[in-house]
């Protein structure tokens, strides 16, 4: 692991106070900000009010491009997710099934359990178990107007932060790896990820889960030791194939216990592949971790010193139930503030001293915002557009949401264009993240998604109401034609 990254692993929120200003004023129709780099003010530009776009995202029109079958399934899942009396038992059942070793309760051997999960949670959140199913899902997603897809093969290891016990998503594979050379499991990971790369089109993303490579890799991550050479070679081959497909790679976020090793490997790949003035390889940073601002600063320092483009993907975080609580911000508001503060600094190219003076320039950076928060997304888009129009320094920014979640945000963003009819700006680049794999391999992922809906009750309720409105609209339209 790079020394500078090791030094940041225990850092807290030092320095974040300087960036607590909101990304943009939420209720202003015009965006006006001042560059802390040049001192020049940004000319007022017509922008999209987050409040107005939020209303649009919550409207039926944002879901008008969704196929009826998908719409009805989404309505069913959000009905469960928005009612605690239904969601609580569902979460308990999913958690129990993900840990059970009983053949009777095996999700792939019990046809009733398999059918129920497949027709509800799995098909809502996952793209398929076979390549043919995934290709159909990709075509359907792209037909709705998104720029592309982010593909993830959903095999991973989950570590209990209290016991440090690791639970592999595929128990059978873990037992096999334990009784043989674990490098066979790295080879299986390589083959599965390369199958995923084959599904990518130009401009799409791969988001590999490195913990899916088995116990030798995850134990090395957890212990701060180098991973087997075969794992480095496998990841390098994956990166080469991604480049050949004219795609890009977003290293997927995983638990804090594994992040040091994941960041180290990702930096090595960025050093090699991010040399053409644009990012091919992106690292993922989780804003709910208190150390995230300093960790990003450490990456900026390396990019400056070594001359590679930093690929920066920012998420809020999805491992609340397994990461140590003291590492996470105390409140959701603190996480939101940290997220928006990081985005503002990167887009203004003035972050913790980088870009503030010629002696500490801001390195070339490409930004990818994975967010289900409409205010954060629209504010980032507005700030980026304002700086572009004012010829002030900024970086490319793209957006992504998970399949089965925040469709109102996805299609609300796609409705954003400049209001100047002569020079109408294109909508933001928006992607959908698709997970695929067997039912057993996807259980931990499905459990996190269901829990995320529980923790975002207001957003889930908004999505549920928008889905109901769209279903009613289609029923009325159908009756009108009959």
CSV table of N, CA and C in Angstrom, one decimal, residues 25 37 51 61 68 70 75 80 94 127 151 256 284 297-298 300-301 328 337 341 346 383 402 412 425 440 478:
chain,number,residue,atom,x,y,z
A,25,UNK,N,-27.0,27.5,-3.9
A,25,UNK,CA,-28.2,27.9,-3.1
A,25,UNK,C,-29.4,27.2,-3.8
A,37,UNK,N,-10.2,30.3,-7.3
A,37,UNK,CA,-8.9,30.1,-8.0
A,37,UNK,C,-8.5,31.4,-8.7
A,51,UNK,N,-35.2,22.2,-6.6
A,51,UNK,CA,-36.6,22.0,-6.1
A,51,UNK,C,-37.5,21.7,-7.3
A,61,UNK,N,-44.3,11.8,-15.3
A,61,UNK,CA,-43.6,11.9,-16.6
A,61,UNK,C,-42.2,11.4,-16.5
A,68,UNK,N,-44.1,-1.2,-19.2
A,68,UNK,CA,-45.2,-1.4,-18.3
A,68,UNK,C,-44.9,-2.6,-17.3
A,70,UNK,N,-42.0,-3.6,-16.2
A,70,UNK,CA,-41.0,-3.1,-15.2
A,70,UNK,C,-41.7,-2.1,-14.3
A,75,UNK,N,-43.6,-0.9,-8.8
A,75,UNK,CA,-44.6,-0.5,-7.9
A,75,UNK,C,-44.8,-1.5,-6.8
A,80,UNK,N,-43.7,-2.6,-0.9
A,80,UNK,CA,-43.1,-3.3,0.2
A,80,UNK,C,-42.1,-2.4,0.9
A,94,UNK,N,-34.7,-12.1,4.1
A,94,UNK,CA,-33.5,-12.1,3.2
A,94,UNK,C,-32.2,-12.3,4.0
A,127,UNK,N,-29.8,-7.7,-13.1
A,127,UNK,CA,-29.9,-7.8,-14.6
A,127,UNK,C,-30.1,-9.2,-15.1
A,151,UNK,N,-21.6,-2.3,-15.4
A,151,UNK,CA,-21.8,-3.7,-15.2
A,151,UNK,C,-20.9,-4.2,-14.0
A,256,UNK,N,-15.0,-1.2,4.6
A,256,UNK,CA,-13.8,-0.5,5.0
A,256,UNK,C,-12.6,-1.4,5.3
A,284,UNK,N,-13.2,4.5,-6.1
A,284,UNK,CA,-14.5,4.9,-5.4
A,284,UNK,C,-14.2,5.4,-4.0
A,297,UNK,N,-7.6,13.8,-0.9
A,297,UNK,CA,-6.5,14.7,-1.0
A,297,UNK,C,-5.2,13.9,-1.2
A,298,UNK,N,-5.1,12.7,-0.6
A,298,UNK,CA,-3.9,11.9,-0.8
A,298,UNK,C,-3.8,11.4,-2.2
A,300,UNK,N,-5.1,13.0,-4.8
A,300,UNK,CA,-4.8,14.2,-5.7
A,300,UNK,C,-3.3,14.4,-5.6
A,301,UNK,N,-2.7,14.2,-4.4
A,301,UNK,CA,-1.3,14.4,-4.3
A,301,UNK,C,-0.5,13.5,-5.2
A,328,UNK,N,-17.9,6.3,10.6
A,328,UNK,CA,-18.9,6.9,9.8
A,328,UNK,C,-19.4,8.2,10.4
A,337,UNK,N,-23.5,16.8,3.8
A,337,UNK,CA,-22.6,17.9,3.8
A,337,UNK,C,-21.2,17.6,3.2
A,341,UNK,N,-19.7,18.9,-0.2
A,341,UNK,CA,-18.4,19.7,-0.1
A,341,UNK,C,-17.3,19.2,-1.0
A,346,UNK,N,-14.0,19.7,-6.0
A,346,UNK,CA,-13.5,19.0,-7.2
A,346,UNK,C,-13.9,19.8,-8.5
A,383,UNK,N,-23.5,23.7,-11.2
A,383,UNK,CA,-22.2,24.3,-10.9
A,383,UNK,C,-21.3,24.0,-12.1
A,402,UNK,N,-28.4,3.1,-9.4
A,402,UNK,CA,-28.6,1.7,-9.4
A,402,UNK,C,-29.8,1.3,-10.1
A,412,UNK,N,-35.2,12.2,-14.4
A,412,UNK,CA,-35.3,13.6,-14.1
A,412,UNK,C,-34.0,14.3,-14.6
A,425,UNK,N,-28.2,23.1,-24.2
A,425,UNK,CA,-27.2,22.2,-23.8
A,425,UNK,C,-27.7,20.8,-23.7
A,440,UNK,N,-27.9,-16.9,-5.4
A,440,UNK,CA,-27.1,-17.0,-4.2
A,440,UNK,C,-26.0,-15.9,-4.1
A,478,UNK,N,-55.3,4.0,-21.6
A,478,UNK,CA,-55.8,2.8,-22.2
A,478,UNK,C,-57.4,2.9,-22.3
